Each structure stands twice: as C-alpha cells, then as structure tokens.
C-alpha cells in the first residue's frame, strides 16, 4: 500500500479546502487533546467527506461514496461476522480468492488490519469511506434485519422456515447452536429480543403451558400477550435462551440465573435472565436493562416542582439515611441511580452494595453481593466503612443487621441511600422497628422517606379530553365534577402507542420529611396512623394527591391513579 508523500494538511491546502493557518491551529489542538488531525479539522468545520477523500489520496486508496446510486448494492455484509462490522465500522464488498475487498474509515489502523487478516485468513484490499457514511449504512442494514413484526402476525411464521420446522421437535439440535446464526430458532429468539426492546418492554415472559408456549411482554408495567408458540418448539426456544445466558441447558430441575448482552440499533442492551422450573416446563423471564433508563435526569422522573426542590435538598445533606419505598417494579432503583448520577463528582467517593448490579456507572465503586461465598450485604457494608466513602447505597434493607449497620454509617457521618418494601412512607418507620432496630436509632438516623409508584402516561399523539369522566374514579381520587370539567383526558389509541392509549410512565411520590414531632412518635413507637397524620400535617402530599395533580395536568387518568395508588373503595 503505497503512501503519498504529502501530508493530510498539505493535500487539503492544495485543494483549497482549508488554509495553512487553519491546519496549524487544528494540528496544535490535536496535539494537546490527543486527537487525530482529521478529527480536529472536522471540529473546526471541515466537511468529513473532504477529509475522507484527502485520506484516500494520501494513502493511495480508492474512495467509495456509499450514498451514490448502485454502490450500496456492491456491499455484501455476509462475508464477515456482523460483530466485526459493528465493532470496527468496516464494510466488506467482495471476495476474490483469498483477497477481501474492505471499506474502512481509518487507513492508519494497521493493528486492526493485521487482526482481521489473521482472524479471517484473507488478504485485504482496502477502500476508503467516511465514518459517518459507514455508520449510517450499518444502521440502515440493522433496521431492515430487525424490523418489527405486525402485532397481529405470529413471530413464528416470520422467523421459522416451514421446510426446516421439523428440526424444532428436538430439544438439543444444531438450531440452538450459538454459531448457527441462520438457524430458525436462533432467528426467532433474536427477533423476540429485538422486538421487545423496540416495543419498550421491561420484561419478556416465556411461559410453557399444557398445549402451547405463551410469550408475553410487560410494557409500561402491564403484561400483554404477544404470541403463542407451538408446544413442539418449547425445548429448542428455552435451550437457546439458556445457552445465550450462559446457563446449563441440561439442568431443568433447579432455578438458574444468567445474563445476555446484545446490540439492538447500535445500543448495547443487557438482559437479566431467570429460569424457574414449573409444571409444564421452565418459565423464563428476561428483564431488559437499558443503560439510558437510569440517566434520564431527575426532572423527567415525574416530580412536581416543590417535591423536586425538596428531593435535591435531601440528597445533598452530609449524612443521614434517605429511604425509598414501594413494591417491586415501582422505579426505586431508577430514582436512586438518578440521584447518584447527580452526586457523582470527583470530590465524592460513592460505594454501592447491590444484588444484583443492574447498571454500571463510571466513577462509582459497585459491589456485587455473593451469598454463596459469604460476600453478604453485612460483610460489604462493614468493609465499605473502612473505605472512607462520602455516600453509600445499600440495594435493599432486608434484615435487622443490615439496617443497623446502615444506621450506624449514617450516624458516623455518611449519607446512606437504600430501599425498603412498604406501602407508604410512614410505614417504613414501623417496618424498621418490627425488624428489631431500636426506635431511638430509627428516629435519629432517618432524614426522609419517600414512597413511589409508576403510572402510565397518556399518549401525547392521541389523548383526548374526556367529556364525561367516570364519577366513581374521580371521586376515589377526590376530583370534583367542577375540577374535572375540560381537564381530565382519556386514552384513545394510535400507532404511536400500539393502540393502547398510554405511552411511557412517570412516578407519583409521597415525601415524608422527618421533624421533631415525627421523631418523637417513632421513639415512642406510636401507631402508624398517628405517624401518618403528623406527616400530612407537616406538609406531606400523599400518593393519591400527587396523582391527582397529574390527572388535572392531563398526564394520566383517574382510573390509572386509583389502580396504582391502591385507594380505598376500588373493587
């Protein structure tokens, strides 16, 4: 590969694209930042295509314009594994004997080319295109291969070739092999995973029944039945999922856990997989973990302005415990991670104890609980305190010992975040005392307790004002007929929300700040009713009242608040 004697800057100056002063300024910037000259010139406003053409000239390579008519048809993505294409942003064009024609964007990456020659056992004939053109081409190709199936159409007919359908009768056959990317079961499982991600599902449920395998997605907290797979495919589908998750596919008698990591539309998605033996076969649930879901920002969680101001004030306190309570799936983890994301600064040391670690954060020391080897919450917490942290996150307070260590940490100058399973905020106090924690420790260590739930939000494209809101639901959340007039909306359904009428979820919150009166009640072990009355008198807005505000703002509906907030009188 013969190089031109001219440098990149000289070529661009010679073409009249830039001036010498611009090149020198970009070169100085590249030197201080560690970037390449081409990247520095792009930041200065030089078109990327011009830089790519100049690089092709410099290295004596043919420049390929992927946007030109007919060029895209020359690319053959099947010549090399898809993972290499996406990881390195390269495109194969053709193969002649032992020589592979390859489109690249960085002709100076000699180490990559040596690796590819060794892995693919071929010689390389390089072409050059811009990084953005290659990325766009790959994204378009991915969109075509992972297109959504019509909700009314079976996934099986779309993914399984009828001529090879006989293979799925076997529990262990080559159709589940991880290397057989064109096998029918592989295509089916891949389509299920990709479709669930695109439909914003939080869980995938694969449930064997007596005569079928039920496939359900949980979207915005509600399960919807997606498809019924033939019973003969049960073993192959379950084995494929377990193989991808690193489980023992021969073991079907005991529960197993695993993880899957795949790329969907250029985003890496984690799936936490749980297999549980049931009467008709193993029930498998895949929890979808999106890295961006915990970085949406506090403002987007659903806090009212006054609650957000209080929340921001609490998480910046130097010590004490801040508890978030609610049932499983109520968004507790997202809330706490969003708080840590705000507090994650170079001057703060943050350590977490989690079971399991769902999301990885830069700059935060995250510890995974491993009960089998004795690495329990208690052991991690005791070790944490010797690490001189500013902020500690305990995934969940499950017993008295963990609660007492967390409280001791709060009393010795640490800010502690944790979660608890109670129905409301005041209930956390009585729950801790019931665990065996001394009342004076509970009263002195806790700064605030917040209960939360997630409610479905109305689709912004199809919601309409409800001319006759249901009086029953309105009365349940204390919305009068006068208040409801022209302010209460109803779900309609469109293509944007899969004809459900709801799209996305937001939180409703109940924030209880500790004051002298509530601490005194906790110390005296007064009944929950008295603690709740004192909290409301102190300005606590209940879950139902917070939900009422969202109904009158047109964010959600009265029946959704009544369902989620568990108001009395709902049958």
XYZ file of C-alpha atoms in Angstrom:
571
model
C 0.000 0.000 0.000
C 1.968 2.983 -1.291
C 1.610 6.212 0.626
C 1.540 9.671 -0.878
C 4.471 11.776 0.274
C 2.149 14.659 1.035
C 0.598 15.074 4.481
C -3.139 15.363 5.071
C -2.941 19.106 5.754
C -0.905 19.746 2.608
C -3.432 17.908 0.451
C -6.380 19.868 1.864
C -4.493 23.180 1.465
C -3.621 22.220 -2.110
C -7.280 21.529 -2.850
C -8.260 24.912 -1.412
C -10.427 23.325 1.289
C -8.520 24.948 4.177
C -5.785 27.495 4.746
C -2.373 26.810 6.221
C -3.327 28.760 9.344
C -6.361 26.514 9.857
C -4.210 23.399 9.516
C -1.670 24.709 12.023
C -4.388 25.652 14.506
C -6.013 22.208 14.152
C -2.614 20.488 14.488
C -1.958 22.352 17.747
C -5.383 21.385 19.072
C -4.872 17.760 18.035
C -1.525 17.627 19.805
C -2.883 18.925 23.137
C -6.051 16.802 23.076
C -4.508 13.597 21.692
C -6.864 13.586 18.710
C -6.035 12.939 15.078
C -5.610 15.891 12.729
C -8.646 14.829 10.689
C -10.888 14.866 13.784
C -9.576 18.283 14.816
C -10.242 19.654 11.316
C -13.813 18.280 11.404
C -14.398 20.061 14.711
C -13.164 23.226 13.004
C -15.882 22.858 10.358
C -14.141 20.981 7.509
C -16.609 18.557 5.819
C -15.967 14.931 6.772
C -16.235 13.767 3.149
C -13.424 16.117 2.104
C -11.181 14.728 4.849
C -12.022 11.141 3.814
C -11.153 11.909 0.169
C -7.882 13.525 1.252
C -7.016 10.456 3.361
C -7.726 8.212 0.364
C -5.394 10.387 -1.721
C -2.710 10.323 0.981
C -2.752 6.524 1.316
C -3.279 5.812 -2.370
C -6.689 4.184 -1.856
C -9.933 4.281 -3.833
C -12.604 6.491 -2.212
C -16.100 4.949 -2.056
C -19.159 7.202 -1.807
C -21.773 4.953 -0.174
C -24.534 7.469 -0.932
C -24.049 7.101 -4.714
C -26.518 5.074 -6.725
C -25.587 1.414 -7.069
C -22.667 1.470 -4.617
C -24.693 0.103 -1.680
C -25.643 -2.961 -3.735
C -21.947 -3.899 -4.012
C -21.620 -4.327 -0.230
C -22.011 -7.942 0.943
C -22.454 -7.968 4.735
C -22.441 -11.782 4.882
C -18.758 -12.032 4.013
C -17.636 -11.308 7.592
C -19.292 -11.674 11.028
C -21.746 -8.892 11.932
C -19.970 -8.259 15.240
C -16.796 -7.200 13.373
C -18.768 -4.895 11.097
C -20.408 -3.081 14.016
C -17.397 -3.067 16.332
C -14.862 -1.691 13.849
C -17.199 0.143 11.401
C -16.000 -1.742 8.336
C -17.898 -2.989 5.276
C -16.979 -5.991 3.045
C -17.566 -5.541 -0.685
C -16.415 -8.687 -2.461
C -14.045 -11.619 -2.130
C -11.773 -12.810 -4.919
C -9.961 -15.978 -3.911
C -8.058 -15.131 -0.724
C -8.473 -11.366 -1.133
C -11.285 -9.491 0.621
C -12.248 -6.008 -0.569
C -12.939 -3.993 2.573
C -14.235 -0.442 3.121
C -12.604 1.259 6.133
C -12.591 4.792 7.555
C -9.148 4.860 9.203
C -6.392 3.698 6.818
C -3.747 4.169 9.517
C -5.131 1.462 11.834
C -2.532 -1.155 10.887
C -3.112 -3.187 14.051
C -6.770 -3.722 13.116
C -5.846 -4.847 9.608
C -3.337 -7.392 10.957
C -6.004 -8.716 13.345
C -8.546 -9.040 10.522
C -6.056 -10.819 8.241
C -5.354 -13.346 10.987
C -8.987 -13.867 12.060
C -10.478 -14.043 8.557
C -7.475 -15.845 6.972
C -7.565 -13.488 3.988
C -5.569 -10.734 2.369
C -7.156 -7.279 2.442
C -7.733 -4.879 -0.435
C -8.753 -1.615 1.211
C -11.202 1.031 0.062
C -11.969 4.215 1.984
C -15.199 5.950 3.018
C -16.156 8.353 5.801
C -17.004 7.094 9.273
C -20.488 8.663 9.204
C -21.372 7.074 5.838
C -20.297 3.629 7.064
C -22.203 4.062 10.344
C -25.355 5.173 8.520
C -25.127 2.210 6.133
C -24.827 -0.264 9.041
C -27.756 1.364 10.897
C -29.967 1.111 7.808
C -28.993 -2.532 7.332
C -29.737 -3.291 11.010
C -33.138 -1.605 10.780
C -34.053 -3.863 7.872
C -32.974 -7.050 9.641
C -34.721 -6.235 12.955
C -37.934 -4.767 11.637
C -40.972 -5.161 13.858
C -43.468 -7.858 13.040
C -47.060 -6.724 12.796
C -48.650 -7.205 16.257
C -51.366 -9.298 14.639
C -48.824 -11.550 12.933
C -47.193 -14.558 14.581
C -43.473 -14.347 15.235
C -43.163 -17.989 14.256
C -44.342 -17.551 10.666
C -41.957 -14.615 10.266
C -38.904 -16.346 11.701
C -39.273 -20.082 11.115
C -38.889 -21.619 7.684
C -41.676 -24.193 7.319
C -39.368 -26.503 5.360
C -36.997 -26.878 8.323
C -39.634 -26.667 11.050
C -39.200 -30.387 11.793
C -35.887 -29.618 13.496
C -37.566 -27.871 16.384
C -39.009 -31.113 17.701
C -35.578 -31.965 19.114
C -34.543 -30.456 22.458
C -30.833 -30.277 21.642
C -30.054 -29.774 17.973
C -27.860 -27.585 15.838
C -30.650 -24.981 15.526
C -29.848 -23.674 19.020
C -26.069 -23.521 18.462
C -24.742 -20.040 19.102
C -22.641 -20.178 15.936
C -25.528 -21.081 13.681
C -26.754 -17.544 13.057
C -29.107 -18.590 10.251
C -30.761 -21.419 12.239
C -34.543 -20.966 12.589
C -34.633 -20.979 16.408
C -31.741 -18.502 16.539
C -33.631 -16.147 14.229
C -36.822 -16.500 16.276
C -35.170 -15.771 19.641
C -33.199 -12.866 18.176
C -36.402 -11.400 16.764
C -38.187 -11.751 20.123
C -35.383 -9.911 21.936
C -35.124 -7.138 19.345
C -38.878 -6.647 19.093
C -39.297 -6.432 22.874
C -36.606 -3.722 23.041
C -38.197 -1.755 20.195
C -41.638 -2.005 21.848
C -40.182 -0.518 25.081
C -40.876 -3.692 27.075
C -39.318 -4.063 30.522
C -39.673 -7.866 30.676
C -40.102 -10.817 28.335
C -42.047 -13.792 29.739
C -41.710 -17.201 28.057
C -44.231 -19.442 29.821
C -44.821 -23.108 28.903
C -48.477 -24.155 29.090
C -50.116 -27.556 28.605
C -50.583 -27.127 24.840
C -48.539 -24.024 23.913
C -45.767 -21.666 24.977
C -47.135 -18.251 25.884
C -44.968 -15.232 25.008
C -45.747 -12.002 26.860
C -44.117 -8.561 27.063
C -44.517 -6.226 30.016
C -44.918 -2.724 28.580
C -45.373 0.265 30.890
C -45.955 -2.112 33.787
C -48.759 -4.106 32.130
C -48.349 -7.594 30.611
C -49.565 -8.028 27.034
C -49.773 -11.379 25.266
C -47.637 -11.196 22.128
C -47.810 -14.704 20.686
C -48.432 -18.394 21.331
C -45.563 -20.596 20.165
C -46.213 -24.241 19.241
C -45.554 -26.690 22.093
C -43.071 -28.625 19.923
C -40.774 -25.581 19.913
C -40.603 -25.310 23.708
C -37.354 -27.207 24.321
C -35.467 -25.532 21.496
C -36.530 -21.981 22.400
C -35.768 -22.422 26.098
C -32.430 -24.113 25.361
C -31.423 -21.295 23.011
C -32.221 -18.617 25.610
C -30.365 -20.536 28.324
C -27.380 -21.041 26.039
C -27.205 -17.314 25.315
C -27.476 -16.569 29.058
C -24.629 -18.919 29.968
C -26.864 -21.374 31.844
C -26.637 -25.156 31.976
C -29.100 -26.241 29.279
C -29.158 -29.823 30.579
C -30.309 -28.783 34.070
C -34.074 -28.303 34.239
C -34.794 -29.200 37.867
C -33.430 -26.167 39.741
C -33.726 -22.397 39.202
C -30.920 -20.701 37.268
C -29.860 -17.111 36.593
C -27.854 -15.645 33.744
C -27.266 -12.572 31.599
C -27.421 -11.842 27.876
C -25.820 -8.852 26.169
C -26.774 -7.993 22.579
C -26.765 -4.904 20.380
C -30.077 -3.530 19.123
C -29.942 -0.468 16.864
C -26.372 0.409 17.894
C -27.281 0.275 21.607
C -25.943 -2.452 23.884
C -28.808 -3.979 25.853
C -28.441 -6.247 28.896
C -30.998 -8.943 29.692
C -31.109 -10.426 33.197
C -32.450 -13.959 32.741
C -34.220 -16.125 35.319
C -35.350 -19.717 34.704
C -37.761 -21.342 37.153
C -38.937 -24.991 36.893
C -42.744 -25.187 36.602
C -45.283 -27.935 35.971
C -45.273 -27.706 32.151
C -41.592 -26.779 31.795
C -39.225 -23.972 32.733
C -40.709 -20.488 32.914
C -38.118 -17.977 31.675
C -38.246 -14.238 32.353
C -35.819 -11.782 30.748
C -35.563 -8.378 32.467
C -34.446 -5.767 29.917
C -31.848 -3.366 31.334
C -31.359 -0.213 29.301
C -28.267 1.854 30.200
C -30.028 5.125 29.371
C -33.087 4.424 31.547
C -31.310 5.446 34.763
C -29.819 8.592 33.247
C -32.995 10.335 32.178
C -32.477 13.052 34.796
C -34.387 13.913 37.946
C -36.601 16.419 36.111
C -38.014 13.668 33.877
C -38.911 11.247 36.682
C -42.264 12.930 37.351
C -41.563 15.093 40.408
C -43.713 18.160 40.960
C -41.590 21.319 41.241
C -41.845 21.601 45.036
C -41.093 17.897 45.543
C -38.071 18.105 43.230
C -36.687 21.043 45.216
C -37.057 19.073 48.465
C -35.527 15.955 46.882
C -32.492 17.900 45.637
C -32.032 19.389 49.104
C -32.194 15.986 50.842
C -29.690 14.186 48.583
C -27.139 16.912 49.245
C -27.200 16.510 53.029
C -23.852 15.442 54.516
C -25.220 12.471 56.488
C -28.311 10.506 57.445
C -30.470 7.883 55.730
C -32.751 8.530 52.767
C -35.154 5.634 52.156
C -37.178 4.974 49.006
C -40.065 2.549 49.466
C -42.509 0.803 47.188
C -43.285 -2.609 45.658
C -41.105 -4.375 43.093
C -41.105 -2.524 39.770
C -42.071 0.864 41.208
C -38.914 2.614 39.978
C -36.962 2.748 43.256
C -33.649 1.788 41.618
C -34.072 4.364 38.847
C -34.760 7.111 41.384
C -31.705 6.294 43.500
C -29.415 5.896 40.490
C -30.633 9.238 39.136
C -29.705 10.792 42.491
C -26.256 9.156 42.400
C -25.766 10.398 38.838
C -26.254 13.964 40.113
C -23.907 13.428 43.072
C -21.240 11.514 41.128
C -18.430 14.083 41.134
C -14.645 13.726 41.511
C -14.761 15.109 45.069
C -17.243 12.442 46.275
C -16.474 8.787 46.958
C -19.543 6.627 46.330
C -19.782 2.897 47.119
C -22.782 0.643 46.479
C -23.773 -2.840 47.679
C -26.214 -4.386 45.204
C -27.848 -7.722 44.477
C -27.540 -7.809 41.546
C -25.696 -4.888 39.928
C -28.116 -3.836 37.183
C -26.349 -0.796 35.738
C -22.673 0.134 35.654
C -21.657 3.701 36.500
C -18.310 5.337 35.872
C -16.715 6.754 38.976
C -18.814 4.678 41.396
C -17.457 1.644 43.272
C -20.132 -1.043 42.887
C -20.022 -4.273 44.924
C -21.974 -7.375 43.928
C -23.494 -9.430 46.759
C -22.447 -13.106 46.540
C -24.087 -15.066 49.349
C -22.574 -18.394 48.225
C -19.049 -17.246 49.091
C -20.058 -15.260 52.153
C -19.991 -11.838 50.467
C -23.253 -10.675 52.039
C -24.721 -7.192 52.462
C -23.407 -7.197 56.028
C -19.824 -8.054 55.013
C -19.783 -5.491 52.201
C -21.229 -2.766 54.432
C -18.660 -3.350 57.165
C -15.877 -3.210 54.566
C -17.370 -0.087 52.998
C -16.981 1.882 56.194
C -13.230 1.249 56.081
C -13.092 2.689 52.552
C -13.849 6.247 53.745
C -16.836 6.891 51.453
C -18.988 10.021 51.396
C -22.083 8.287 50.030
C -23.267 4.692 50.444
C -26.043 2.928 48.522
C -27.462 -0.273 50.006
C -29.568 -2.045 47.394
C -32.197 -3.162 49.903
C -32.562 -3.332 53.680
C -33.649 -6.939 54.205
C -32.960 -7.646 57.874
C -32.041 -6.115 61.215
C -28.270 -6.494 60.826
C -28.148 -4.646 57.502
C -30.478 -1.954 58.879
C -28.332 -1.417 61.976
C -25.068 -1.186 60.003
C -26.692 1.325 57.604
C -27.933 3.386 60.560
C -24.501 3.323 62.220
C -22.992 4.521 58.934
C -25.495 7.404 58.830
C -24.748 8.361 62.436
C -20.987 8.389 61.780
C -21.145 10.987 59.031
C -22.155 9.126 55.868
C -25.078 9.786 53.535
C -26.870 6.459 53.049
C -29.406 5.639 50.334
C -31.460 2.461 50.451
C -34.812 0.868 49.579
C -37.474 -0.908 51.610
C -40.673 -2.735 50.712
C -43.564 -0.867 52.372
C -46.837 0.506 51.040
C -46.275 4.102 52.103
C -43.599 6.392 53.530
C -44.667 6.375 57.229
C -44.822 2.561 57.113
C -41.026 2.409 56.747
C -40.578 3.555 60.349
C -42.747 0.800 61.823
C -41.195 -1.733 59.428
C -37.670 -0.992 60.691
C -38.797 -1.176 64.322
C -40.552 -4.502 63.576
C -37.224 -5.785 62.194
C -35.711 -5.231 65.620
C -33.945 -1.902 65.112
C -34.018 0.209 68.270
C -36.589 3.038 67.969
C -34.141 5.779 69.027
C -31.766 4.737 66.196
C -34.594 4.913 63.641
C -35.715 8.302 64.937
C -32.236 9.848 64.920
C -30.738 8.459 61.692
C -33.506 8.899 59.090
C -33.624 12.220 57.228
C -36.505 11.461 54.870
C -38.589 8.618 53.451
C -40.148 8.647 50.006
C -42.774 6.212 48.732
C -43.338 5.969 44.995
C -45.297 4.226 42.261
C -45.195 4.332 38.467
C -48.301 5.317 36.498
C -48.793 5.043 32.756
C -48.837 8.378 30.944
C -51.278 9.166 28.164
C -50.018 9.046 24.584
C -49.379 12.627 23.528
C -50.474 11.988 19.939
C -53.935 10.567 20.533
C -55.196 11.568 24.003
C -58.461 13.496 24.081
C -60.403 15.427 26.693
C -62.912 13.116 28.362
C -66.352 14.781 28.033
C -67.843 12.509 30.720
C -65.180 11.297 33.190
C -66.146 8.278 35.285
C -67.558 9.741 38.509
C -66.525 6.687 40.520
C -62.826 7.025 39.726
C -62.898 10.806 40.031
C -64.435 10.581 43.495
C -61.903 7.940 44.536
C -59.045 10.398 43.945
C -61.027 13.423 45.213
C -61.504 15.119 41.838
C -64.774 17.054 41.890
C -67.048 17.398 38.878
C -66.099 21.081 38.574
C -62.369 20.289 38.664
C -62.735 17.532 36.077
C -64.571 19.671 33.500
C -62.299 20.083 30.459
C -59.183 18.934 32.349
C -59.454 15.151 32.510
C -58.206 13.263 29.441
C -58.867 9.732 28.230
C -56.802 7.185 26.241
C -57.724 6.653 22.589
C -55.054 4.536 20.882
C -52.903 5.025 17.777
C -49.851 3.540 16.043
C -47.525 5.531 18.324
C -48.781 3.684 21.441
C -49.655 0.307 19.839
C -53.361 1.200 20.146
C -53.178 1.162 23.956
C -53.636 4.891 24.580
C -50.707 5.057 27.001
C -47.021 5.517 26.231
C -44.337 5.675 28.926
C -44.564 6.035 32.700
C -43.901 8.669 35.336
C -43.667 8.485 39.093
C -46.085 9.627 41.758
C -44.416 10.384 45.070
C -45.088 10.665 48.784
C -42.266 12.535 50.539
C -42.088 12.421 54.334
C -39.507 14.707 55.931
C -38.536 13.864 59.489
C -39.155 16.598 62.077
C -39.137 16.725 65.888
C -42.748 15.538 66.179
C -42.331 12.533 63.879
C -39.038 11.576 65.557
C -40.805 11.689 68.941
C -43.628 9.465 67.647
C -41.079 6.988 66.233
C -39.171 6.948 69.520
C -42.358 6.206 71.459
C -43.392 3.525 68.918
C -46.735 5.208 68.286
C -49.173 3.557 65.820
C -48.706 4.073 62.082
C -51.928 6.122 61.870
C -50.533 8.800 64.204
C -47.230 8.991 62.297
C -49.122 9.372 59.020
C -51.360 12.129 60.434
C -48.301 14.003 61.721
C -46.578 13.685 58.324
C -49.624 15.054 56.460
C -49.875 17.900 58.964
C -46.194 18.593 58.247
C -46.977 19.045 54.535
C -46.610 15.529 53.111
C -48.569 15.093 49.877
C -49.882 11.526 49.620
C -49.505 9.290 46.573
C -53.149 9.843 45.670
C -52.863 13.640 45.970
C -49.715 13.667 43.823
C -51.544 11.532 41.282
C -54.499 13.918 41.315
C -52.207 16.760 40.223
C -51.042 14.664 37.255
C -54.631 13.849 36.285
C -55.583 17.551 36.229
C -52.489 18.303 34.130
C -53.620 15.760 31.517
C -50.659 13.440 32.150
C -52.639 10.354 33.173
C -56.187 9.204 34.025
C -58.197 8.848 37.272
C -58.555 5.070 36.906
C -54.777 4.706 36.469
C -54.120 6.610 39.720
C -56.829 4.644 41.555
C -55.308 1.357 40.348
C -51.689 2.173 41.177
C -52.130 4.178 44.380
C -54.342 1.420 45.880
C -57.019 3.829 47.054
C -59.801 2.554 49.292
C -63.105 1.782 47.622
C -61.605 0.349 44.416
C -63.065 -3.089 43.753
